[in-house]
Coordinates of C-alpha atoms and ligand atoms in Angstrom, one line a residue:
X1 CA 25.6 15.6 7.1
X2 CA 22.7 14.4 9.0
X3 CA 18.9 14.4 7.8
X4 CA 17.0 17.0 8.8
X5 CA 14.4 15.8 11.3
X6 CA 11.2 16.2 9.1
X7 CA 12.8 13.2 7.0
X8 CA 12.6 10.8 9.4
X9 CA 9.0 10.9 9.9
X10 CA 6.6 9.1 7.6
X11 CA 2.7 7.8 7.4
X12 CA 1.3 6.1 5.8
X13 CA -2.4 5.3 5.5
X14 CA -4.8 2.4 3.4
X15 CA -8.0 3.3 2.8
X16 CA -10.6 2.3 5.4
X17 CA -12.6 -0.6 4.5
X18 CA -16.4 -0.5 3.9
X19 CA -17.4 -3.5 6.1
X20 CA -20.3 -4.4 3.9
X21 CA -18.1 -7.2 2.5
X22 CA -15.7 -9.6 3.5
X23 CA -12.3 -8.6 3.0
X24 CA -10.9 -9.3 -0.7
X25 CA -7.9 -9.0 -3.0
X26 CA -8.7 -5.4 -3.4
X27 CA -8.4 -4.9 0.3
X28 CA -5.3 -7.0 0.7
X29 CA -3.4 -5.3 -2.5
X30 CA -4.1 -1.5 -0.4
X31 CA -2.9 -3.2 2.2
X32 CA 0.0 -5.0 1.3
X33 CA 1.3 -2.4 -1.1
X34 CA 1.4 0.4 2.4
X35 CA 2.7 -2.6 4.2
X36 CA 5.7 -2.7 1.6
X37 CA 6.6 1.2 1.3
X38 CA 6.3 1.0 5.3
X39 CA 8.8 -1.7 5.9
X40 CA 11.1 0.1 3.2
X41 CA 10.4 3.9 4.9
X42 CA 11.9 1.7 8.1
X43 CA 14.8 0.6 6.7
X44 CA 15.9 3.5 4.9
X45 CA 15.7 4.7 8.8
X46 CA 12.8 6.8 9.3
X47 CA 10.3 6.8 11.9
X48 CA 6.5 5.2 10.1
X49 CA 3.0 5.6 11.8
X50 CA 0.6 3.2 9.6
X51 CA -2.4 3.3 9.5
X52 CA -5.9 1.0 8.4
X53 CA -9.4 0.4 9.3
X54 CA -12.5 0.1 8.9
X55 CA -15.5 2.6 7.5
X56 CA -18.6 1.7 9.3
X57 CA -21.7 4.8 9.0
X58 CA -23.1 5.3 5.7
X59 CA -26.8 4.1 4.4
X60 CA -24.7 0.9 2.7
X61 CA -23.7 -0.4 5.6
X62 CA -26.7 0.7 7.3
X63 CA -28.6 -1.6 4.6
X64 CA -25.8 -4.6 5.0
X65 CA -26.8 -5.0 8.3
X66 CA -30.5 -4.6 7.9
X67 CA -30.1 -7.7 5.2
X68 CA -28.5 -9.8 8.1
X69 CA -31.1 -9.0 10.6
X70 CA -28.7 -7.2 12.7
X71 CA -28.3 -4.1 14.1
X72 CA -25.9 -1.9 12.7
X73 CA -23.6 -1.7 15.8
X74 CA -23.4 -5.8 15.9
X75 CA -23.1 -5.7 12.4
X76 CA -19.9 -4.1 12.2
X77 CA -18.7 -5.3 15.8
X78 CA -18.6 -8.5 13.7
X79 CA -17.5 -7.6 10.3
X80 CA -15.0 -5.1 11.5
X81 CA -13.0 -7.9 13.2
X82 CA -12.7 -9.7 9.6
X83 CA -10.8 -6.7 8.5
X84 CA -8.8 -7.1 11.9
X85 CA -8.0 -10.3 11.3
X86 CA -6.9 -9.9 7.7
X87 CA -3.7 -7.6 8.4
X88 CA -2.8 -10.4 10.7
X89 CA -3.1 -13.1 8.3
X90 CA -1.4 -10.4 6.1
X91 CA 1.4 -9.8 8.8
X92 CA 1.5 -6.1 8.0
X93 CA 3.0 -3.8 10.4
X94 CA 0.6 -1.3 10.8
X95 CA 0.4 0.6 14.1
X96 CA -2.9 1.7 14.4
X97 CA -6.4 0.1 13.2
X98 CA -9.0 2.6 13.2
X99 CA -12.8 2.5 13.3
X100 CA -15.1 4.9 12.4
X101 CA -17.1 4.4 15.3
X102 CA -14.6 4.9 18.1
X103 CA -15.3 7.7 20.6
X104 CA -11.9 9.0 19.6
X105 CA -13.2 9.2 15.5
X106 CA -16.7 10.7 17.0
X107 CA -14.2 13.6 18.6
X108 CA -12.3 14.3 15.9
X109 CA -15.0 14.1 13.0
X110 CA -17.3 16.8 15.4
X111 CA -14.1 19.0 15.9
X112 CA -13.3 19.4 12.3
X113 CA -17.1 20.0 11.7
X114 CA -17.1 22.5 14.0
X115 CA -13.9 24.0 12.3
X116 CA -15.9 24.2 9.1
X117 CA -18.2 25.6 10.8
X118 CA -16.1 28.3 12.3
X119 CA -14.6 29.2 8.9
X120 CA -17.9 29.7 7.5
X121 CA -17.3 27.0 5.1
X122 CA -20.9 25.1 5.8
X123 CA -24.4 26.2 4.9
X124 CA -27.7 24.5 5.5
X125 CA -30.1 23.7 1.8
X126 CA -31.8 21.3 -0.2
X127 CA -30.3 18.6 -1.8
X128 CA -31.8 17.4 -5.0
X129 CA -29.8 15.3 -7.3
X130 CA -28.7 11.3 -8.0
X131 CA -27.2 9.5 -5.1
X132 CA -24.6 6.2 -5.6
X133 CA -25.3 4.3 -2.4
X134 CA -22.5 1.6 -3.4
X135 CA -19.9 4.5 -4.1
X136 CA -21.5 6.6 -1.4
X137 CA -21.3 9.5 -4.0
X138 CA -23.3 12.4 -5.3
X139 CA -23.5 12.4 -9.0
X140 CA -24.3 15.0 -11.7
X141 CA -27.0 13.9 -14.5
X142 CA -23.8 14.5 -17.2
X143 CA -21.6 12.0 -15.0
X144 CA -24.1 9.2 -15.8
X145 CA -25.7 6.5 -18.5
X146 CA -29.3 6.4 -18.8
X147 CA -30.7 3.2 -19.9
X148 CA -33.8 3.2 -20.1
X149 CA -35.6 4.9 -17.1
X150 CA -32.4 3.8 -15.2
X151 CA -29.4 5.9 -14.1
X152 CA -26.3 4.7 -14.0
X153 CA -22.3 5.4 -13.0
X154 CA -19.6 5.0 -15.4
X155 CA -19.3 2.1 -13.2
X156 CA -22.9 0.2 -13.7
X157 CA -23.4 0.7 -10.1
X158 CA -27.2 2.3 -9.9
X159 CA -28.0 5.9 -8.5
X160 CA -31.3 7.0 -6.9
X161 CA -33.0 10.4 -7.3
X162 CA -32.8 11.8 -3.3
X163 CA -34.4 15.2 -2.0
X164 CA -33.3 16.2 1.5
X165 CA -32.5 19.3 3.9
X166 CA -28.7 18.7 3.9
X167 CA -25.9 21.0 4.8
X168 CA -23.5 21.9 2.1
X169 CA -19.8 22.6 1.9
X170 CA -18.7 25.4 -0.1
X171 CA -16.5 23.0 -2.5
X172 CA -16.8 25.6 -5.4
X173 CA -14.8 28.5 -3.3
X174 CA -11.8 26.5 -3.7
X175 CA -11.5 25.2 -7.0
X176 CA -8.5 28.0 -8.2
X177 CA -6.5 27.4 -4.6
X178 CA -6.9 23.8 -6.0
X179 CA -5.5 24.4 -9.3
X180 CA -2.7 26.6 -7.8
X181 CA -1.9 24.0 -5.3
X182 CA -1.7 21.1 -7.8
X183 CA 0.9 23.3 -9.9
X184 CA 2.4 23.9 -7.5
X185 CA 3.1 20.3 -6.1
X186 CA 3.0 18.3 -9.5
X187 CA 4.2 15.3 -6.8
X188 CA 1.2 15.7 -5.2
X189 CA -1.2 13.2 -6.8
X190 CA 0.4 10.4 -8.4
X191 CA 0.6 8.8 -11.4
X192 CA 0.8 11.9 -13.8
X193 CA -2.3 10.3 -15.6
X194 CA -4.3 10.4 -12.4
X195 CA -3.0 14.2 -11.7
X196 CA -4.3 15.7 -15.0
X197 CA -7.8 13.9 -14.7
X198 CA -8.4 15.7 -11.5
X199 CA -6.8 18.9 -12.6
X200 CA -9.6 18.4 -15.4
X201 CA -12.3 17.2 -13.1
X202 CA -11.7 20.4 -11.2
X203 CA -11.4 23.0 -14.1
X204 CA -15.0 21.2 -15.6
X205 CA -16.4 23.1 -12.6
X206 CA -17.1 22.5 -8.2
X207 CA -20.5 22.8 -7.3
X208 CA -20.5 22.4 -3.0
X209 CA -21.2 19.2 -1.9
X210 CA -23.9 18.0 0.5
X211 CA -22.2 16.8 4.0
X212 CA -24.8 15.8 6.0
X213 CA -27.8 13.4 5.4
X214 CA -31.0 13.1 7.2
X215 CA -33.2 10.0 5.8
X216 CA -31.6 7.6 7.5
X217 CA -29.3 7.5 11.1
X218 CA -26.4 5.0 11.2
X219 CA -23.6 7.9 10.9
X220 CA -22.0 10.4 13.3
X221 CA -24.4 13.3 14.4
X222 CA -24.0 16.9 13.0
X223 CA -23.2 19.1 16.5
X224 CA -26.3 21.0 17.5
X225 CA -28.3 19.8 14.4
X226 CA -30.4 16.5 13.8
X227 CA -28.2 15.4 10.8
X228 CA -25.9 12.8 10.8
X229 CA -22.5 13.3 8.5
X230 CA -21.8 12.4 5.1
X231 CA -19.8 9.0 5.4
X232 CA -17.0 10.8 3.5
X233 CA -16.2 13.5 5.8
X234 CA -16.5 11.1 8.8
X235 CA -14.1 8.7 6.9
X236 CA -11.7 10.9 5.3
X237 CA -11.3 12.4 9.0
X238 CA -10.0 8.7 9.9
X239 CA -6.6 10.0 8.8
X240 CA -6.3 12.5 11.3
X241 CA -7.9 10.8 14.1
X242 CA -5.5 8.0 14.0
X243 CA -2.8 10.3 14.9
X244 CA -4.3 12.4 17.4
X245 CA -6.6 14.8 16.1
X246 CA -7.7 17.4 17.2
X247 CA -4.5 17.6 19.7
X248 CA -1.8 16.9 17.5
X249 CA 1.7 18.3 18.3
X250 CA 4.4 19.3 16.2
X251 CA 6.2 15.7 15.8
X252 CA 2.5 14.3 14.8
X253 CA 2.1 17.7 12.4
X254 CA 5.6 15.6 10.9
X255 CA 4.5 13.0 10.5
X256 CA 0.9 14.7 9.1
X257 CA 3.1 16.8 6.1
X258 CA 4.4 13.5 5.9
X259 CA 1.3 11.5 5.1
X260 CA 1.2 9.2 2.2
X261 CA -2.5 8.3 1.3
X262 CA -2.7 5.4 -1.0
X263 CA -5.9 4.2 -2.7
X264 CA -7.4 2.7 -4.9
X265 CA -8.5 5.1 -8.5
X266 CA -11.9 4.7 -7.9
X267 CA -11.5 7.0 -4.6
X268 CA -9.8 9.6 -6.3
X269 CA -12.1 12.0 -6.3
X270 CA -12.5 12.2 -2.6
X271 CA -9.0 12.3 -1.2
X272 CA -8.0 14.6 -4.3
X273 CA -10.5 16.8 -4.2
X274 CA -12.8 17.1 -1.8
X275 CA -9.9 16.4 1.0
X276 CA -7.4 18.9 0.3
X277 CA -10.4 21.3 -0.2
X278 CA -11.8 20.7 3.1
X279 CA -8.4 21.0 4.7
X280 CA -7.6 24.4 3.6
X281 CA -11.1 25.3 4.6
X282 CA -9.8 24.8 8.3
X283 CA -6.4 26.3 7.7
X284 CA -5.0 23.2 7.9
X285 CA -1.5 21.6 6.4
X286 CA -2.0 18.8 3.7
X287 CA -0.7 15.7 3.4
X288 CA 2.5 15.0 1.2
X289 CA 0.8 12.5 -1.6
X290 CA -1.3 10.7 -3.1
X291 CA -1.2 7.6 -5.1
X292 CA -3.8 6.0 -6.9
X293 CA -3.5 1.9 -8.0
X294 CA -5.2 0.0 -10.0
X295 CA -7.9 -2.2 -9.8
X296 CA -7.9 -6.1 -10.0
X297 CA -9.6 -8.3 -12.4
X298 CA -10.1 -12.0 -11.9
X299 CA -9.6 -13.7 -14.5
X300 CA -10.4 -10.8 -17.2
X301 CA -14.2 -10.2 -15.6
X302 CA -14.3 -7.5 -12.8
X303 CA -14.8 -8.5 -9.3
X304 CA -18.5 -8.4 -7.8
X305 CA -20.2 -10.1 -4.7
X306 CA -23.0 -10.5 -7.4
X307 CA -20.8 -12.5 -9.8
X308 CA -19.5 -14.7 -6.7
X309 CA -15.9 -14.1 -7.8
X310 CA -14.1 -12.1 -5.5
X311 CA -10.8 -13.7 -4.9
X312 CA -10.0 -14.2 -1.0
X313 CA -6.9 -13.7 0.1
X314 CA -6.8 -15.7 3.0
X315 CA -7.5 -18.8 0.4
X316 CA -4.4 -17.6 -1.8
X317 CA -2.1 -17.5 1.2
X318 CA -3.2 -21.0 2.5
X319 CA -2.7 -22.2 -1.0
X320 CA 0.5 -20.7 -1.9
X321 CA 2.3 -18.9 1.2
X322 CA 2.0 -15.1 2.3
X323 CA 5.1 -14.4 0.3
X324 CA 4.3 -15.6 -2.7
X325 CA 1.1 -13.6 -2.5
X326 CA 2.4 -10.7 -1.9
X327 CA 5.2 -11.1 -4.4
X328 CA 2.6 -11.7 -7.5
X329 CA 0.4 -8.5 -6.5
X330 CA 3.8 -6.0 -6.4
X331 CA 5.4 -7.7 -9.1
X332 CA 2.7 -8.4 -11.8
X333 CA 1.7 -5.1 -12.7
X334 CA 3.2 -1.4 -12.3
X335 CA 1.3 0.3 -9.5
X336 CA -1.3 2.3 -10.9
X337 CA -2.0 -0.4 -13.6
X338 CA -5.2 -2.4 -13.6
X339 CA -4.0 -6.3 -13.5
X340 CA -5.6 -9.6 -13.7
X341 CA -5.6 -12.4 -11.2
X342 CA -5.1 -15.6 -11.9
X343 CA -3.8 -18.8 -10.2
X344 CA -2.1 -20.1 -13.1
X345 CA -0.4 -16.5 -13.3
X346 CA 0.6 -16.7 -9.9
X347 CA 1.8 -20.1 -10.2
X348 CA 3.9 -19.0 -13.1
X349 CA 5.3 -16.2 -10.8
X350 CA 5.9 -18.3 -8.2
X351 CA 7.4 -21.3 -10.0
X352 CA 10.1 -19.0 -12.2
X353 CA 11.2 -16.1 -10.3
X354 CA 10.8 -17.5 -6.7
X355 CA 11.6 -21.2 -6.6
X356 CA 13.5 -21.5 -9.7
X357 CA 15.6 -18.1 -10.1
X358 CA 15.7 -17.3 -6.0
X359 CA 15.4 -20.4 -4.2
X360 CA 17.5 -22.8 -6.2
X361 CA 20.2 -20.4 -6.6
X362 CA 20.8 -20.1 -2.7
X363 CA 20.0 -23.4 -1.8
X364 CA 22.8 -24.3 -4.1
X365 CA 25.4 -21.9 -3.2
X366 CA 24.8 -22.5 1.0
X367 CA 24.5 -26.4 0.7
X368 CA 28.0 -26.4 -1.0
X369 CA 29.4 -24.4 1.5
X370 CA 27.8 -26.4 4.1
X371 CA 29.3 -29.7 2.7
X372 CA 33.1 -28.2 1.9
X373 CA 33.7 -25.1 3.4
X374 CA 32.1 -26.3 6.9
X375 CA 29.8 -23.1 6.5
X376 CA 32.8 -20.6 7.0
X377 CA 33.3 -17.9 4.7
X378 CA 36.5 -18.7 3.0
X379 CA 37.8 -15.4 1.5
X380 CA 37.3 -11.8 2.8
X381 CA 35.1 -9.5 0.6
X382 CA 36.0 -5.7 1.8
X383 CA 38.9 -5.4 -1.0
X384 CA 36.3 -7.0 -3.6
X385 CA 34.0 -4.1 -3.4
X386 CA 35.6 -1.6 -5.8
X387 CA 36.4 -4.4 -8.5
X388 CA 34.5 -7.2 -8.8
X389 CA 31.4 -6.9 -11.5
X390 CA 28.7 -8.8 -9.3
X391 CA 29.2 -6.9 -5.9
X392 CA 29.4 -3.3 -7.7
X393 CA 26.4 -4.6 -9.6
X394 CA 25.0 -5.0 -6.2
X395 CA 26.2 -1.7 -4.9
X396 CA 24.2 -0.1 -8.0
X397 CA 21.1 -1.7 -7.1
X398 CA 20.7 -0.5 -3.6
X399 CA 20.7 3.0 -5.1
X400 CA 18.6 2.1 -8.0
X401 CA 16.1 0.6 -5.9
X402 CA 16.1 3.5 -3.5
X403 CA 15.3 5.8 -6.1
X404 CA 13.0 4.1 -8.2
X405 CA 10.9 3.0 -4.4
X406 CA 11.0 6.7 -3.5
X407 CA 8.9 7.1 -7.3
X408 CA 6.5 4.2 -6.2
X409 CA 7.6 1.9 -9.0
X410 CA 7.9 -1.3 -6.8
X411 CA 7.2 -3.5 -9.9
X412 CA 10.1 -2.2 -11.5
X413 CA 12.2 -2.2 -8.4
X414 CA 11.1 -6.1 -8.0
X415 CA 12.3 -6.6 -11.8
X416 CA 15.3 -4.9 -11.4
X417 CA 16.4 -7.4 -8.4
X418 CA 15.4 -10.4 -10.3
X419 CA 17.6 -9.5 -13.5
X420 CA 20.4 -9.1 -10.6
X421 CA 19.5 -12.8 -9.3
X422 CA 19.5 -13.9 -13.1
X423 CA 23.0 -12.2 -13.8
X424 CA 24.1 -14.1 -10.6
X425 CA 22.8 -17.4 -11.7
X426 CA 24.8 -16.9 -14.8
X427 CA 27.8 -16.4 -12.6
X428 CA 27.5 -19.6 -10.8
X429 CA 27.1 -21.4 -14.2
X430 CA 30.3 -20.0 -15.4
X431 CA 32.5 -20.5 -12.3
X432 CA 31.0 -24.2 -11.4
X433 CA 32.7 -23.9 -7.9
X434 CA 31.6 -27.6 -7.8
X435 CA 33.6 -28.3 -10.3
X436 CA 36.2 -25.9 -9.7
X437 CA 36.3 -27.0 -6.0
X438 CA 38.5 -29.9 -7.1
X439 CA 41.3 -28.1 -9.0
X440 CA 41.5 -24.7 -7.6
X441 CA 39.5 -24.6 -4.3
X442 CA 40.7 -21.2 -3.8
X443 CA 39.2 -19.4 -6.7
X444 CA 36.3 -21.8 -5.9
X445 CA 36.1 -20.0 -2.4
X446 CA 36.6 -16.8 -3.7
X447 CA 33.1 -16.9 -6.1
X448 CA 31.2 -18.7 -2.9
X449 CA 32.3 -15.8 -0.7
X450 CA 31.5 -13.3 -3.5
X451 CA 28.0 -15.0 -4.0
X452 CA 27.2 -15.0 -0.2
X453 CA 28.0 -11.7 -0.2
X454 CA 25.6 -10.8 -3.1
X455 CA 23.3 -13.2 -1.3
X456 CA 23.8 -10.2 2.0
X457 CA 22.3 -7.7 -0.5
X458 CA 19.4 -9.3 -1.9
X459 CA 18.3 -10.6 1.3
X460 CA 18.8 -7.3 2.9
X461 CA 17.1 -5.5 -0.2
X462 CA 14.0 -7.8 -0.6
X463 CA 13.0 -7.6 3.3
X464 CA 9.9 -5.2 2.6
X465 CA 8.5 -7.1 -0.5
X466 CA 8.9 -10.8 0.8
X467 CA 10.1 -10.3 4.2
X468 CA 9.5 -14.2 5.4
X469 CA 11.7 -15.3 2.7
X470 CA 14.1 -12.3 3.6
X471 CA 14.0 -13.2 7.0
X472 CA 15.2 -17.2 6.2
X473 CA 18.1 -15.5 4.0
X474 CA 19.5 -13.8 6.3
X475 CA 19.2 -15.8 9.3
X476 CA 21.1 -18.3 6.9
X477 CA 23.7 -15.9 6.7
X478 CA 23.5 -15.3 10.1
X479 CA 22.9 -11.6 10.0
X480 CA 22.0 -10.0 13.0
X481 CA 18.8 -8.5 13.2
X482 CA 20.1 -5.5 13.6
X483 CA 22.3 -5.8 10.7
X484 CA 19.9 -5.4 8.5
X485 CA 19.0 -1.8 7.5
X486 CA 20.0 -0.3 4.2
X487 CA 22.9 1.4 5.8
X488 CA 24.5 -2.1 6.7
X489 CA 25.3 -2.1 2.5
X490 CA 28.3 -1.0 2.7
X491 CA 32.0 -2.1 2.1
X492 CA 32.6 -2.0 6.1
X493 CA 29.6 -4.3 6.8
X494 CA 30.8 -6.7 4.5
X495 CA 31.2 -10.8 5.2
X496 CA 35.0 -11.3 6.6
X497 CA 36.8 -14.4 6.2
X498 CA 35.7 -17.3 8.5
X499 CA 33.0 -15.8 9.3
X500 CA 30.0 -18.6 10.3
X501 CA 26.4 -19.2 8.5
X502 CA 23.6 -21.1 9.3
X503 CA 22.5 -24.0 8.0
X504 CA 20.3 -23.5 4.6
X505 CA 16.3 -23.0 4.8
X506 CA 14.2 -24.1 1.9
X507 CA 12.5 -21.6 0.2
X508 CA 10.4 -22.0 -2.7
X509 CA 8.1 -25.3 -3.1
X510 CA 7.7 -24.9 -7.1
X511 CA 3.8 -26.2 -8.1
X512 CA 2.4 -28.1 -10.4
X513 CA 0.3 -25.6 -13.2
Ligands
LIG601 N1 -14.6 3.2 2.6 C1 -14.1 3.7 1.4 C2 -12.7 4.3 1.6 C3 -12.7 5.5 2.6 S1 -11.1 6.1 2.9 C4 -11.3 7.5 3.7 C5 -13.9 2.5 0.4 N2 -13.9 1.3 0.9 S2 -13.8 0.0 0.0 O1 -13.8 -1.1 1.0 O2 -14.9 -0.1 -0.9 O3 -12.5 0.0 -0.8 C6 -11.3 0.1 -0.2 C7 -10.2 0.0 -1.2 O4 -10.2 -1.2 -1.8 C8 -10.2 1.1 -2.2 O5 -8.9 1.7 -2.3 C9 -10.5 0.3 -3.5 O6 -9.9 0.9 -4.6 C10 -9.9 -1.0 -3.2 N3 -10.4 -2.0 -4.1 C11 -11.7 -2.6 -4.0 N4 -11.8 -3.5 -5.0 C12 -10.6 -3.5 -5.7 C13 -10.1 -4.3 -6.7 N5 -10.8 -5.2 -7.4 N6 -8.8 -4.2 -7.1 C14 -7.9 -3.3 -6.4 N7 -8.4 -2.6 -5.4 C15 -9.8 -2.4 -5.3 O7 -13.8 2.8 -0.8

């Protein structure tokens, strides 16, 4: 039976990035995590739009610049390209970078404004109340610390009193169709945790929410008004923008009731609440999900400019390999866990699942078949399927890993493949086909054949988490590029007798602790 259309269609957004910093491991974990669900939405066949970028209005950024001695629209000329130049260095796939301001996000941010507008969703007052410029977020005095004459976030970040004429959004008109909607699509905002501490945050009570500011100007103007827009709505309208917005047609709308937003938990609030809210304001479909990670320590203290500690990826992937990086930030912690960064953690990573469990068992397997088997497959695997332990092992994983990716728990599905690698290690120390070679080369072909065909799987299956090591794999095997979706794991596709690899690739250089 074929898929029904809407299936095929997925996006896939990161946050956008404030460009008051440089990018960090924060950014990069967003960024690698979409890149990962991405490259798996491709190979289980569907059509992806991804999407990134950069957040550039806002009084911090505003400030950023001022601290440079630049203007704001050099200012992020310059520090927008950092972001650029990290999902190169990154090598994600995403097919759109988006910056706030573009003419095309000016457009869409006004339209959907004006769509408020229409629905009588906005009204003009006076904001008085605490404002987080580092969060960019309103606060209510029972939200915060006091210390002092000081108020603070749950966060430490500090908030200042503001009074302003400001437009507001009627946020508390849809706090029941927000209830109702989250029961009725417990999916919607993932993990459970996250779901029940909005579902809370929104029965404690919405007040509406200023949208528009007017004591400073580096944002997008308010039509017909002398305002400019709270950096939230002009940001959060980023994920309609990039595919269109306001003319989107029906196979964008797809890919739209598609849309996975993921973030990071401190942005919860915004695309949780205030976005879905906004949305049905205009009449408008919502996106599928959301799902919130964790943050990153390093070493045990949190991450701040002001501590000098950020970790940068660039440095990690110079250091170790892109891979390697990647592989320690899906594999270390289950997304939506905090985790802690460390290089002698990564090293650890690195040393005994890559090099030592990975690596070494392919580079042993291939180099003996290079030296006595010429490279050739000796035995055909298509009648091995059914019975033999490691292949329908194998088999079992494809559709474990499916699932389990479909749920978001890539740590798990990482683990999962690594106990496979481990149960095939044990197989090579039990069959010795360097031993065996001598006195029975033809059961000795028949485990190399059987562990090249494993070899098919795990390449094929570990494409979107470390898709340069993937990539080696299979071009040892000699697997067309083309051959390599998830559908191509099946009995049919299987490795046929005489059939040719490559030479073997190193993998893994292990490193000293
Ligand atoms: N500009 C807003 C997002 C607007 S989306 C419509 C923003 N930008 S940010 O640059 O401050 O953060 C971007 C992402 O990086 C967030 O998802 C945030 O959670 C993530 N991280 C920042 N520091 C982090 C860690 N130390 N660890 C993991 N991710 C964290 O918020």
């Amino acid at each position: 039976m074929s898929k029904p259309a809407l299936m095929n269609s997925t996006y896939i957004t990161t946050p956008i990035f404030y460009v008051n910093d440089l990018p960090h491991i924060g950014h990069a974990y967003t960024s690698i995590i979409c890149d990962t669900i991405t490259r798996f939405k491709k190979l289980e066949g569907h059509d992806v739009l991804f999407t990134t970028g950069t957040d550039e209005h806002g009084l911090k950024v505003e400030k950023a610049a001022k601290e440079k001695g630049k203007t704001p629209n050099d200012f992020v000329d310059e520090v927008s390209k950092n972001f650029r130049k990290l999902t190169s260095t990154l090598e994600i796939q995403n097919t759109d970078f988006i910056r706030t301001t573009e003419e095309r996000h000016k457009i869409s941010a006004s339209f959907f404004w004006n769509k408020l507008v229409e629905k009588n969703q906005i009204y003009k007052g006076n904001y008085k109340g605490w404002y987080s410029v580092k969060d960019e977020s309103f606060y209510q005095e029972k939200e915060l610390i006091k210390e002092g004459e000081i108020f603070k976030t749950q966060d430490g970040s500090v908030v200042d009193w503001i009074e302003e004429d400001s437009f507001f959004f009627k946020l508390s008109l849809w706090e029941k169709e927000l209830l109702k909607f989250y029961e009725l699509n417990p999916d919607f905002i993932k993990p459970l945790s996250r779901m029940n501490e909005v579902k809370s945050f929104v029965k404690s009570g919405l007040k509406d929410l200023s949208v528009s500011r007017t004591s400073f100007n580096w944002g997008i103007k308010v039509p017909n008004s002398d305002h400019i827009m709270y950096v939230w709505i002009d940001a959060l309208t980023n994920y309609l923008t990039s595919i269109g917005y306001p003319k989107i047609n029906s196979k964008k709308i797809k890919f739209w009731e598609n849309c996975i937003h993921i973030i990071g938990k401190d942005i919860l609030k915004f695309h949780a609440v205030y976005w879905p809210a906004m949305l049905m304001a205009i009449n408008h479909p919502l996106p599928k999900s959301i799902f919130a990670h964790g943050w990153w320590t390093n070493e045990g203290k949190k991450i701040s400019k002001s501590l000098g500690n950020t970790v940068d990826p660039n440095e990690m992937i110079n250091k170790f390999g892109l891979d390697q990086f990647r592989y320690f930030l899906l594999r270390e912690v289950p997304l939506g866990n905090d985790g802690d960064f460390s290089e002698k953690s990564l090293i650890i990573r690195i040393n005994s699942d890559l090099s030592n469990n990975l690596g070494n068992l392919i580079q042993r397997v291939t180099k003996f078949l290079k030296k006595n088997f010429n490279n050739k497959i000796p035995y055909s695997l298509i009648d091995e399927y059914e019975t033999n332990k490691q292949l329908k092992q194998g088999y079992f994983l494809i559709n474990n890993i499916k699932i389990k990716m479909n749920n978001f728990e890539i740590s798990k599905c990482l683990e999962d493949v690594f106990l496979y690698i481990d149960e095939l290690n044990k197989f090579v120390d039990e069959c010795e086909p360097w031993k065996s070679f001598k006195l029975d080369p033809e059961k000795a072909g028949k485990d190399l054949s059987i562990l090249i065909e494993c070899f098919r799987i795990i390449g094929i299956i570990l494409q979107p988490f470390i898709p340069n090591a993937s990539r080696k794999i299979l071009d040892t095997l000699n697997i067309k590029e083309s051959s390599r979706r998830f559908d191509n794991l099946t009995r049919e596709h299987a490795l046929k007798k005489s059939y040719e690899l490559n030479n073997p690739q190193p993998l893994f250089p292990r490193y000293e602790k």
